[in-house]
Amino acid sequence: MSHTNVTEATDADLDGFRDLQQLAYRAAGDVAATLEPGVTEREAARRVRAHLEGHGVQDWFHTPFAWFGDRTAFRGFRTPLQFFPSGRRLEEGMPFILDCAPVRDGYVADIGYSGYLGENALHDRLMDDLRAHRRLIVERVRAGDTLQDIYRAVDGLIRDQGYDNRHRVYPGRVIAHQVGRVRSRLPRAVVAGFGVRSLQTLIGDLLVERVHHRSPLWADGDISAHPATPGLWAVEPHIGFRDIGVKFEEILVVTGDDAHWLDDDLPHVRRWDAQAPTSPENR
């Protein structure tokens, strides 16, 4: 049981995480293309799971989620059970988010894919504005700012854009969590939507990091008042406006003296790059 510290990660390790992240985004995109009026969140999540298991996924950090309509902004969410896919049916113009965290050969990915059915100009605007968060996060991590300060900077940017922070509704208010190779001898099993092997790894990391007064969970509390620990972080800024929520989720690679996104060939980045040329520094 351990996570892969990036100082120990080989190119093959990073390729393994990158390949799985690509697969997870392809699964979400392929399923998004099949969504039609009347489909339920549960059915959409089942389609994502079947797609991934058909491509070699053996286990889960968490099984797929799907949120439709105002549930993309977590409106009215009060308990963890409300995050699980529901019977909400998709309608024309309605936003959706597909989120999945597969495990394959010990590698973990955790992605979030935002879209909508038909036309939704407001959703497009939110997605455009999400780009600034990707840039801000990597720049501030490179600068050595504390995770707590970066979280608060993201909050400030969200307010300046006229939106509200929706990742604060996640359990623990997290905007990110560390990921790594899952090494466990427990049998593969899913309990309450989470893989027991991945949970064992996360709990072990929590105990180890607490000794160093850190946490593998990135939130706005004092336990996050330290620079990003070297390793891999699944980062998911989630912004909302009224009944629309949008986010991306992807892996950020943090070393002892630098940080970069694991992969720029992702749907949201391709979308932004198609709109206007940009240099790598602005990604």
PDB file of C-alpha atoms in Angstrom:
ATOM      1  CA  MET A   1       0.000   0.000   0.000  1.00  0.00           C
ATOM      2  CA  SER A   2       1.535   3.274  -1.118  1.00  0.00           C
ATOM      3  CA  HIS A   3       1.206   6.102  -3.587  1.00  0.00           C
ATOM      4  CA  THR A   4       3.806   6.790  -6.263  1.00  0.00           C
ATOM      5  CA  ASN A   5       5.997   9.726  -5.269  1.00  0.00           C
ATOM      6  CA  VAL A   6       6.868  11.510  -8.486  1.00  0.00           C
ATOM      7  CA  THR A   7      10.543  11.601  -7.535  1.00  0.00           C
ATOM      8  CA  GLU A   8      10.419   7.805  -7.747  1.00  0.00           C
ATOM      9  CA  ALA A   9       8.057   7.545 -10.726  1.00  0.00           C
ATOM     10  CA  THR A  10       9.530   6.248 -13.958  1.00  0.00           C
ATOM     11  CA  ASP A  11       8.520   7.405 -17.408  1.00  0.00           C
ATOM     12  CA  ALA A  12       6.622   4.121 -17.640  1.00  0.00           C
ATOM     13  CA  ASP A  13       4.680   5.038 -14.491  1.00  0.00           C
ATOM     14  CA  LEU A  14       3.698   8.415 -15.915  1.00  0.00           C
ATOM     15  CA  ASP A  15       2.764   6.754 -19.208  1.00  0.00           C
ATOM     16  CA  GLY A  16       0.542   4.339 -17.274  1.00  0.00           C
ATOM     17  CA  PHE A  17      -1.314   7.146 -15.537  1.00  0.00           C
ATOM     18  CA  ARG A  18      -1.543   9.139 -18.791  1.00  0.00           C
ATOM     19  CA  ASP A  19      -2.872   6.207 -20.809  1.00  0.00           C
ATOM     20  CA  LEU A  20      -5.556   5.460 -18.235  1.00  0.00           C
ATOM     21  CA  GLN A  21      -6.561   9.115 -17.969  1.00  0.00           C
ATOM     22  CA  GLN A  22      -6.909   9.195 -21.764  1.00  0.00           C
ATOM     23  CA  LEU A  23      -9.038   6.054 -21.657  1.00  0.00           C
ATOM     24  CA  ALA A  24     -11.294   7.524 -18.952  1.00  0.00           C
ATOM     25  CA  TYR A  25     -11.841  10.713 -20.951  1.00  0.00           C
ATOM     26  CA  ARG A  26     -12.535   8.709 -24.118  1.00  0.00           C
ATOM     27  CA  ALA A  27     -15.106   6.655 -22.229  1.00  0.00           C
ATOM     28  CA  ALA A  28     -16.824   9.789 -20.937  1.00  0.00           C
ATOM     29  CA  GLY A  29     -16.774  11.404 -24.380  1.00  0.00           C
ATOM     30  CA  ASP A  30     -18.051   8.282 -26.123  1.00  0.00           C
ATOM     31  CA  VAL A  31     -20.891   7.899 -23.636  1.00  0.00           C
ATOM     32  CA  ALA A  32     -21.707  11.619 -23.804  1.00  0.00           C
ATOM     33  CA  ALA A  33     -22.240  11.189 -27.539  1.00  0.00           C
ATOM     34  CA  THR A  34     -24.865   8.496 -26.875  1.00  0.00           C
ATOM     35  CA  LEU A  35     -26.938  10.470 -24.372  1.00  0.00           C
ATOM     36  CA  GLU A  36     -30.480  11.246 -25.406  1.00  0.00           C
ATOM     37  CA  PRO A  37     -33.568  12.812 -23.818  1.00  0.00           C
ATOM     38  CA  GLY A  38     -35.012  10.536 -21.156  1.00  0.00           C
ATOM     39  CA  VAL A  39     -31.825   8.679 -20.218  1.00  0.00           C
ATOM     40  CA  THR A  40     -31.250   8.556 -16.460  1.00  0.00           C
ATOM     41  CA  GLU A  41     -28.097   9.319 -14.510  1.00  0.00           C
ATOM     42  CA  ARG A  42     -27.930   5.669 -13.473  1.00  0.00           C
ATOM     43  CA  GLU A  43     -28.005   4.508 -17.084  1.00  0.00           C
ATOM     44  CA  ALA A  44     -25.317   7.012 -18.114  1.00  0.00           C
ATOM     45  CA  ALA A  45     -23.090   5.849 -15.265  1.00  0.00           C
ATOM     46  CA  ARG A  46     -23.671   2.202 -16.251  1.00  0.00           C
ATOM     47  CA  ARG A  47     -22.608   3.011 -19.820  1.00  0.00           C
ATOM     48  CA  VAL A  48     -19.358   4.584 -18.610  1.00  0.00           C
ATOM     49  CA  ARG A  49     -18.639   1.594 -16.379  1.00  0.00           C
ATOM     50  CA  ALA A  50     -19.324  -0.914 -19.154  1.00  0.00           C
ATOM     51  CA  HIS A  51     -17.122   1.006 -21.579  1.00  0.00           C
ATOM     52  CA  LEU A  52     -14.191   1.057 -19.157  1.00  0.00           C
ATOM     53  CA  GLU A  53     -14.541  -2.568 -18.071  1.00  0.00           C
ATOM     54  CA  GLY A  54     -14.617  -3.491 -21.744  1.00  0.00           C
ATOM     55  CA  HIS A  55     -11.224  -1.813 -22.081  1.00  0.00           C
ATOM     56  CA  GLY A  56      -9.427  -3.593 -19.286  1.00  0.00           C
ATOM     57  CA  VAL A  57     -10.412  -1.659 -16.177  1.00  0.00           C
ATOM     58  CA  GLN A  58     -10.258  -4.095 -13.261  1.00  0.00           C
ATOM     59  CA  ASP A  59     -11.054  -1.955 -10.219  1.00  0.00           C
ATOM     60  CA  TRP A  60     -12.183   1.487  -9.094  1.00  0.00           C
ATOM     61  CA  PHE A  61     -11.147   4.353  -6.907  1.00  0.00           C
ATOM     62  CA  HIS A  62     -14.804   5.202  -7.276  1.00  0.00           C
ATOM     63  CA  THR A  63     -17.394   3.897  -9.703  1.00  0.00           C
ATOM     64  CA  PRO A  64     -18.803   6.324 -12.307  1.00  0.00           C
ATOM     65  CA  PHE A  65     -21.022   9.231 -11.323  1.00  0.00           C
ATOM     66  CA  ALA A  66     -23.419  11.129 -13.571  1.00  0.00           C
ATOM     67  CA  TRP A  67     -25.175  14.393 -12.699  1.00  0.00           C
ATOM     68  CA  PHE A  68     -27.843  16.088 -14.803  1.00  0.00           C
ATOM     69  CA  GLY A  69     -29.427  19.541 -14.653  1.00  0.00           C
ATOM     70  CA  ASP A  70     -29.160  21.419 -11.359  1.00  0.00           C
ATOM     71  CA  ARG A  71     -27.435  18.372  -9.905  1.00  0.00           C
ATOM     72  CA  THR A  72     -24.324  19.435 -11.886  1.00  0.00           C
ATOM     73  CA  ALA A  73     -24.146  22.344  -9.425  1.00  0.00           C
ATOM     74  CA  PHE A  74     -24.935  20.128  -6.402  1.00  0.00           C
ATOM     75  CA  ARG A  75     -27.939  22.272  -5.541  1.00  0.00           C
ATOM     76  CA  GLY A  76     -29.594  21.010  -2.369  1.00  0.00           C
ATOM     77  CA  PHE A  77     -26.942  18.354  -1.685  1.00  0.00           C
ATOM     78  CA  ARG A  78     -26.773  17.661   2.040  1.00  0.00           C
ATOM     79  CA  THR A  79     -25.560  14.059   2.380  1.00  0.00           C
ATOM     80  CA  PRO A  80     -22.961  11.918   0.555  1.00  0.00           C
ATOM     81  CA  LEU A  81     -25.725   9.651  -0.766  1.00  0.00           C
ATOM     82  CA  GLN A  82     -26.974  12.487  -2.970  1.00  0.00           C
ATOM     83  CA  PHE A  83     -23.806  12.288  -5.072  1.00  0.00           C
ATOM     84  CA  PHE A  84     -24.669   8.828  -6.354  1.00  0.00           C
ATOM     85  CA  PRO A  85     -26.403   8.544  -9.741  1.00  0.00           C
ATOM     86  CA  SER A  86     -30.147   9.046  -9.505  1.00  0.00           C
ATOM     87  CA  GLY A  87     -33.227   8.573 -11.614  1.00  0.00           C
ATOM     88  CA  ARG A  88     -32.997  12.152 -12.927  1.00  0.00           C
ATOM     89  CA  ARG A  89     -33.730  12.123 -16.640  1.00  0.00           C
ATOM     90  CA  LEU A  90     -31.838  14.181 -19.199  1.00  0.00           C
ATOM     91  CA  GLU A  91     -33.727  16.849 -21.127  1.00  0.00           C
ATOM     92  CA  GLU A  92     -32.909  18.984 -24.148  1.00  0.00           C
ATOM     93  CA  GLY A  93     -30.545  21.837 -23.227  1.00  0.00           C
ATOM     94  CA  MET A  94     -29.691  20.246 -19.878  1.00  0.00           C
ATOM     95  CA  PRO A  95     -26.075  20.193 -18.638  1.00  0.00           C
ATOM     96  CA  PHE A  96     -24.433  16.987 -17.466  1.00  0.00           C
ATOM     97  CA  ILE A  97     -21.208  15.867 -15.790  1.00  0.00           C
ATOM     98  CA  LEU A  98     -19.704  12.391 -16.078  1.00  0.00           C
ATOM     99  CA  ASP A  99     -17.081  11.544 -13.448  1.00  0.00           C
ATOM    100  CA  CYS A 100     -15.177   8.276 -13.118  1.00  0.00           C
ATOM    101  CA  ALA A 101     -12.075   6.965 -11.369  1.00  0.00           C
ATOM    102  CA  PRO A 102     -10.921   3.656 -12.871  1.00  0.00           C
ATOM    103  CA  VAL A 103      -7.984   1.501 -11.795  1.00  0.00           C
ATOM    104  CA  ARG A 104      -6.043  -0.603 -14.298  1.00  0.00           C
ATOM    105  CA  ASP A 105      -2.818  -2.495 -13.551  1.00  0.00           C
ATOM    106  CA  GLY A 106      -2.539  -0.502 -10.333  1.00  0.00           C
ATOM    107  CA  TYR A 107      -2.724   2.889 -12.070  1.00  0.00           C
ATOM    108  CA  VAL A 108      -5.500   5.324 -11.116  1.00  0.00           C
ATOM    109  CA  ALA A 109      -7.248   8.060 -13.063  1.00  0.00           C
ATOM    110  CA  ASP A 110      -9.990  10.388 -11.855  1.00  0.00           C
ATOM    111  CA  ILE A 111     -11.683  12.564 -14.458  1.00  0.00           C
ATOM    112  CA  GLY A 112     -14.636  14.892 -14.858  1.00  0.00           C
ATOM    113  CA  TYR A 113     -16.295  15.575 -18.205  1.00  0.00           C
ATOM    114  CA  SER A 114     -18.789  18.444 -18.585  1.00  0.00           C
ATOM    115  CA  GLY A 115     -21.263  18.741 -21.433  1.00  0.00           C
ATOM    116  CA  TYR A 116     -24.878  19.392 -22.343  1.00  0.00           C
ATOM    117  CA  LEU A 117     -27.586  18.047 -24.604  1.00  0.00           C
ATOM    118  CA  GLY A 118     -28.503  20.258 -27.527  1.00  0.00           C
ATOM    119  CA  GLU A 119     -27.666  23.930 -27.011  1.00  0.00           C
ATOM    120  CA  ASN A 120     -26.638  25.805 -23.868  1.00  0.00           C
ATOM    121  CA  ALA A 121     -24.746  29.080 -24.405  1.00  0.00           C
ATOM    122  CA  LEU A 122     -24.400  29.721 -20.663  1.00  0.00           C
ATOM    123  CA  HIS A 123     -22.675  26.376 -20.199  1.00  0.00           C
ATOM    124  CA  ASP A 124     -20.224  27.371 -22.956  1.00  0.00           C
ATOM    125  CA  ARG A 125     -19.421  30.584 -21.090  1.00  0.00           C
ATOM    126  CA  LEU A 126     -18.719  28.749 -17.855  1.00  0.00           C
ATOM    127  CA  MET A 127     -16.479  26.267 -19.653  1.00  0.00           C
ATOM    128  CA  ASP A 128     -14.557  29.145 -21.267  1.00  0.00           C
ATOM    129  CA  ASP A 129     -14.036  30.753 -17.863  1.00  0.00           C
ATOM    130  CA  LEU A 130     -12.840  27.498 -16.332  1.00  0.00           C
ATOM    131  CA  ARG A 131      -9.636  27.788 -18.377  1.00  0.00           C
ATOM    132  CA  ALA A 132      -8.251  30.499 -16.086  1.00  0.00           C
ATOM    133  CA  HIS A 133      -8.456  28.112 -13.132  1.00  0.00           C
ATOM    134  CA  ARG A 134      -6.265  25.525 -14.830  1.00  0.00           C
ATOM    135  CA  ARG A 135      -3.637  28.186 -15.469  1.00  0.00           C
ATOM    136  CA  LEU A 136      -3.866  29.717 -11.983  1.00  0.00           C
ATOM    137  CA  ILE A 137      -3.512  26.384 -10.179  1.00  0.00           C
ATOM    138  CA  VAL A 138      -0.346  25.228 -11.935  1.00  0.00           C
ATOM    139  CA  GLU A 139       1.270  28.669 -11.697  1.00  0.00           C
ATOM    140  CA  ARG A 140       0.634  28.953  -7.981  1.00  0.00           C
ATOM    141  CA  VAL A 141       1.833  25.397  -7.293  1.00  0.00           C
ATOM    142  CA  ARG A 142       5.046  26.172  -9.234  1.00  0.00           C
ATOM    143  CA  ALA A 143       5.493  29.308  -7.131  1.00  0.00           C
ATOM    144  CA  GLY A 144       5.467  27.195  -3.971  1.00  0.00           C
ATOM    145  CA  ASP A 145       2.315  28.732  -2.510  1.00  0.00           C
ATOM    146  CA  THR A 146       0.482  26.715   0.099  1.00  0.00           C
ATOM    147  CA  LEU A 147      -2.435  24.575  -0.986  1.00  0.00           C
ATOM    148  CA  GLN A 148      -4.640  26.565   1.394  1.00  0.00           C
ATOM    149  CA  ASP A 149      -3.646  29.845  -0.274  1.00  0.00           C
ATOM    150  CA  ILE A 150      -4.172  28.400  -3.770  1.00  0.00           C
ATOM    151  CA  TYR A 151      -7.633  27.156  -2.764  1.00  0.00           C
ATOM    152  CA  ARG A 152      -8.459  30.667  -1.573  1.00  0.00           C
ATOM    153  CA  ALA A 153      -7.068  32.167  -4.792  1.00  0.00           C
ATOM    154  CA  VAL A 154      -9.358  29.862  -6.784  1.00  0.00           C
ATOM    155  CA  ASP A 155     -12.247  31.026  -4.590  1.00  0.00           C
ATOM    156  CA  GLY A 156     -11.343  34.636  -5.345  1.00  0.00           C
ATOM    157  CA  LEU A 157     -11.234  34.001  -9.080  1.00  0.00           C
ATOM    158  CA  ILE A 158     -14.605  32.245  -8.939  1.00  0.00           C
ATOM    159  CA  ARG A 159     -16.125  35.257  -7.178  1.00  0.00           C
ATOM    160  CA  ASP A 160     -14.510  37.683  -9.641  1.00  0.00           C
ATOM    161  CA  GLN A 161     -16.076  35.705 -12.489  1.00  0.00           C
ATOM    162  CA  GLY A 162     -19.497  35.972 -10.868  1.00  0.00           C
ATOM    163  CA  TYR A 163     -19.830  32.272 -10.049  1.00  0.00           C
ATOM    164  CA  ASP A 164     -19.824  30.195  -6.885  1.00  0.00           C
ATOM    165  CA  ASN A 165     -17.540  27.443  -5.641  1.00  0.00           C
ATOM    166  CA  ARG A 166     -19.143  24.013  -5.968  1.00  0.00           C
ATOM    167  CA  HIS A 167     -16.176  21.817  -5.005  1.00  0.00           C
ATOM    168  CA  ARG A 168     -16.736  23.048  -1.444  1.00  0.00           C
ATOM    169  CA  VAL A 169     -19.832  20.802  -1.433  1.00  0.00           C
ATOM    170  CA  TYR A 170     -17.702  17.672  -1.877  1.00  0.00           C
ATOM    171  CA  PRO A 171     -16.992  15.717   1.314  1.00  0.00           C
ATOM    172  CA  GLY A 172     -14.108  17.494   3.019  1.00  0.00           C
ATOM    173  CA  ARG A 173     -14.563  20.535   0.718  1.00  0.00           C
ATOM    174  CA  VAL A 174     -11.739  19.114  -1.421  1.00  0.00           C
ATOM    175  CA  ILE A 175     -10.572  20.585  -4.706  1.00  0.00           C
ATOM    176  CA  ALA A 176      -8.039  17.762  -5.192  1.00  0.00           C
ATOM    177  CA  HIS A 177      -6.589  14.577  -3.759  1.00  0.00           C
ATOM    178  CA  GLN A 178      -3.369  12.663  -4.312  1.00  0.00           C
ATOM    179  CA  VAL A 179      -3.418   9.573  -6.500  1.00  0.00           C
ATOM    180  CA  GLY A 180      -0.880   6.839  -7.065  1.00  0.00           C
ATOM    181  CA  ARG A 181      -0.304   3.181  -7.730  1.00  0.00           C
ATOM    182  CA  VAL A 182      -2.750   0.984  -5.838  1.00  0.00           C
ATOM    183  CA  ARG A 183      -0.827  -1.775  -4.098  1.00  0.00           C
ATOM    184  CA  SER A 184      -3.048  -3.871  -1.882  1.00  0.00           C
ATOM    185  CA  ARG A 185      -3.600  -7.544  -1.204  1.00  0.00           C
ATOM    186  CA  LEU A 186      -7.233  -7.053  -0.357  1.00  0.00           C
ATOM    187  CA  PRO A 187      -9.696  -8.689  -2.755  1.00  0.00           C
ATOM    188  CA  ARG A 188     -11.173  -6.439  -5.411  1.00  0.00           C
ATOM    189  CA  ALA A 189     -14.486  -5.191  -4.131  1.00  0.00           C
ATOM    190  CA  VAL A 190     -16.586  -2.028  -4.237  1.00  0.00           C
ATOM    191  CA  VAL A 191     -18.269  -0.722  -1.085  1.00  0.00           C
ATOM    192  CA  ALA A 192     -20.554   2.319  -1.241  1.00  0.00           C
ATOM    193  CA  GLY A 193     -19.170   3.161  -4.665  1.00  0.00           C
ATOM    194  CA  PHE A 194     -15.494   3.068  -3.686  1.00  0.00           C
ATOM    195  CA  GLY A 195     -12.949   0.345  -4.322  1.00  0.00           C
ATOM    196  CA  VAL A 196     -11.696  -1.153  -1.047  1.00  0.00           C
ATOM    197  CA  ARG A 197      -8.121  -1.418  -2.378  1.00  0.00           C
ATOM    198  CA  SER A 198      -8.051   2.265  -3.251  1.00  0.00           C
ATOM    199  CA  LEU A 199      -9.628   3.196   0.069  1.00  0.00           C
ATOM    200  CA  GLN A 200      -6.956   1.210   1.904  1.00  0.00           C
ATOM    201  CA  THR A 201      -4.276   3.118  -0.022  1.00  0.00           C
ATOM    202  CA  LEU A 202      -5.918   6.488   0.695  1.00  0.00           C
ATOM    203  CA  ILE A 203      -6.349   5.747   4.411  1.00  0.00           C
ATOM    204  CA  GLY A 204      -2.715   4.680   4.619  1.00  0.00           C
ATOM    205  CA  ASP A 205      -1.645   7.906   2.929  1.00  0.00           C
ATOM    206  CA  LEU A 206      -3.808   9.922   5.309  1.00  0.00           C
ATOM    207  CA  LEU A 207      -2.068   8.350   8.295  1.00  0.00           C
ATOM    208  CA  VAL A 208       1.417   8.878   6.843  1.00  0.00           C
ATOM    209  CA  GLU A 209       0.768  12.470   5.799  1.00  0.00           C
ATOM    210  CA  ARG A 210      -0.795  13.389   9.156  1.00  0.00           C
ATOM    211  CA  VAL A 211       2.500  12.511  10.840  1.00  0.00           C
ATOM    212  CA  HIS A 212       4.052  15.262   8.712  1.00  0.00           C
ATOM    213  CA  HIS A 213       1.119  17.632   9.410  1.00  0.00           C
ATOM    214  CA  ARG A 214      -0.051  17.305   5.806  1.00  0.00           C
ATOM    215  CA  SER A 215      -2.926  15.628   4.048  1.00  0.00           C
ATOM    216  CA  PRO A 216      -3.387  13.881   0.679  1.00  0.00           C
ATOM    217  CA  LEU A 217      -6.686  15.787   0.529  1.00  0.00           C
ATOM    218  CA  TRP A 218      -6.462  19.402  -0.688  1.00  0.00           C
ATOM    219  CA  ALA A 219      -9.012  21.691   0.933  1.00  0.00           C
ATOM    220  CA  ASP A 220      -9.075  25.142   2.557  1.00  0.00           C
ATOM    221  CA  GLY A 221      -8.353  24.121   6.149  1.00  0.00           C
ATOM    222  CA  ASP A 222      -5.116  24.549   8.077  1.00  0.00           C
ATOM    223  CA  ILE A 223      -4.036  20.972   7.285  1.00  0.00           C
ATOM    224  CA  SER A 224      -3.522  22.279   3.713  1.00  0.00           C
ATOM    225  CA  ALA A 225      -1.302  25.181   4.842  1.00  0.00           C
ATOM    226  CA  HIS A 226       1.760  23.721   3.105  1.00  0.00           C
ATOM    227  CA  PRO A 227       3.064  23.597  -0.479  1.00  0.00           C
ATOM    228  CA  ALA A 228       1.916  20.714  -2.655  1.00  0.00           C
ATOM    229  CA  THR A 229       3.543  17.447  -1.669  1.00  0.00           C
ATOM    230  CA  PRO A 230       5.488  15.953  -4.598  1.00  0.00           C
ATOM    231  CA  GLY A 231       3.382  13.338  -6.316  1.00  0.00           C
ATOM    232  CA  LEU A 232       0.298  13.148  -8.496  1.00  0.00           C
ATOM    233  CA  TRP A 233      -2.834  15.134  -7.678  1.00  0.00           C
ATOM    234  CA  ALA A 234      -6.290  14.739  -9.226  1.00  0.00           C
ATOM    235  CA  VAL A 235      -7.473  18.357  -9.350  1.00  0.00           C
ATOM    236  CA  GLU A 236     -11.124  19.317  -9.957  1.00  0.00           C
ATOM    237  CA  PRO A 237     -12.110  22.992  -9.780  1.00  0.00           C
ATOM    238  CA  HIS A 238     -15.902  23.041  -9.987  1.00  0.00           C
ATOM    239  CA  ILE A 239     -17.766  26.287 -10.637  1.00  0.00           C
ATOM    240  CA  GLY A 240     -21.471  26.999 -10.692  1.00  0.00           C
ATOM    241  CA  PHE A 241     -23.968  29.595 -11.784  1.00  0.00           C
ATOM    242  CA  ARG A 242     -27.603  29.101 -10.822  1.00  0.00           C
ATOM    243  CA  ASP A 243     -28.504  25.576 -11.949  1.00  0.00           C
ATOM    244  CA  ILE A 244     -25.400  24.906 -14.051  1.00  0.00           C
ATOM    245  CA  GLY A 245     -22.160  23.424 -12.775  1.00  0.00           C
ATOM    246  CA  VAL A 246     -19.034  22.706 -14.817  1.00  0.00           C
ATOM    247  CA  LYS A 247     -15.663  21.229 -13.984  1.00  0.00           C
ATOM    248  CA  PHE A 248     -12.683  19.350 -15.297  1.00  0.00           C
ATOM    249  CA  GLU A 249     -10.656  16.822 -13.357  1.00  0.00           C
ATOM    250  CA  GLU A 250      -7.180  15.724 -14.345  1.00  0.00           C
ATOM    251  CA  ILE A 251      -3.792  14.805 -12.919  1.00  0.00           C
ATOM    252  CA  LEU A 252      -1.267  17.460 -11.902  1.00  0.00           C
ATOM    253  CA  VAL A 253       2.339  16.237 -11.569  1.00  0.00           C
ATOM    254  CA  VAL A 254       4.243  17.914  -8.725  1.00  0.00           C
ATOM    255  CA  THR A 255       8.010  17.519  -8.321  1.00  0.00           C
ATOM    256  CA  GLY A 256      10.359  19.005  -5.754  1.00  0.00           C
ATOM    257  CA  ASP A 257      10.821  22.153  -7.828  1.00  0.00           C
ATOM    258  CA  ASP A 258       8.162  22.215 -10.546  1.00  0.00           C
ATOM    259  CA  ALA A 259       4.640  21.240 -11.539  1.00  0.00           C
ATOM    260  CA  HIS A 260       2.901  20.461 -14.806  1.00  0.00           C
ATOM    261  CA  TRP A 261      -0.315  18.906 -16.019  1.00  0.00           C
ATOM    262  CA  LEU A 262       0.217  15.272 -16.941  1.00  0.00           C
ATOM    263  CA  ASP A 263      -1.410  15.663 -20.365  1.00  0.00           C
ATOM    264  CA  ASP A 264      -2.586  18.610 -22.467  1.00  0.00           C
ATOM    265  CA  ASP A 265      -4.355  16.394 -25.011  1.00  0.00           C
ATOM    266  CA  LEU A 266      -7.680  16.389 -23.155  1.00  0.00           C
ATOM    267  CA  PRO A 267     -11.160  17.440 -24.356  1.00  0.00           C
ATOM    268  CA  HIS A 268     -11.392  20.693 -22.385  1.00  0.00           C
ATOM    269  CA  VAL A 269      -7.848  21.756 -23.332  1.00  0.00           C
ATOM    270  CA  ARG A 270      -8.436  20.948 -27.004  1.00  0.00           C
ATOM    271  CA  ARG A 271     -11.620  23.023 -26.826  1.00  0.00           C
ATOM    272  CA  TRP A 272      -9.783  26.037 -25.455  1.00  0.00           C
ATOM    273  CA  ASP A 273      -6.854  25.672 -27.846  1.00  0.00           C
ATOM    274  CA  ALA A 274      -9.230  25.552 -30.819  1.00  0.00           C
ATOM    275  CA  GLN A 275     -10.675  28.915 -29.811  1.00  0.00           C
ATOM    276  CA  ALA A 276      -7.390  30.837 -29.664  1.00  0.00           C
ATOM    277  CA  PRO A 277      -3.721  29.947 -29.999  1.00  0.00           C
ATOM    278  CA  THR A 278      -1.931  29.742 -26.678  1.00  0.00           C
ATOM    279  CA  SER A 279       1.599  29.101 -25.496  1.00  0.00           C
ATOM    280  CA  PRO A 280       2.342  26.180 -23.171  1.00  0.00           C
ATOM    281  CA  GLU A 281       2.834  28.636 -20.289  1.00  0.00           C
ATOM    282  CA  ASN A 282      -0.774  29.752 -20.551  1.00  0.00           C
ATOM    283  CA  ARG A 283      -2.241  26.282 -20.317  1.00  0.00           C
TER     284      ARG A 283
END
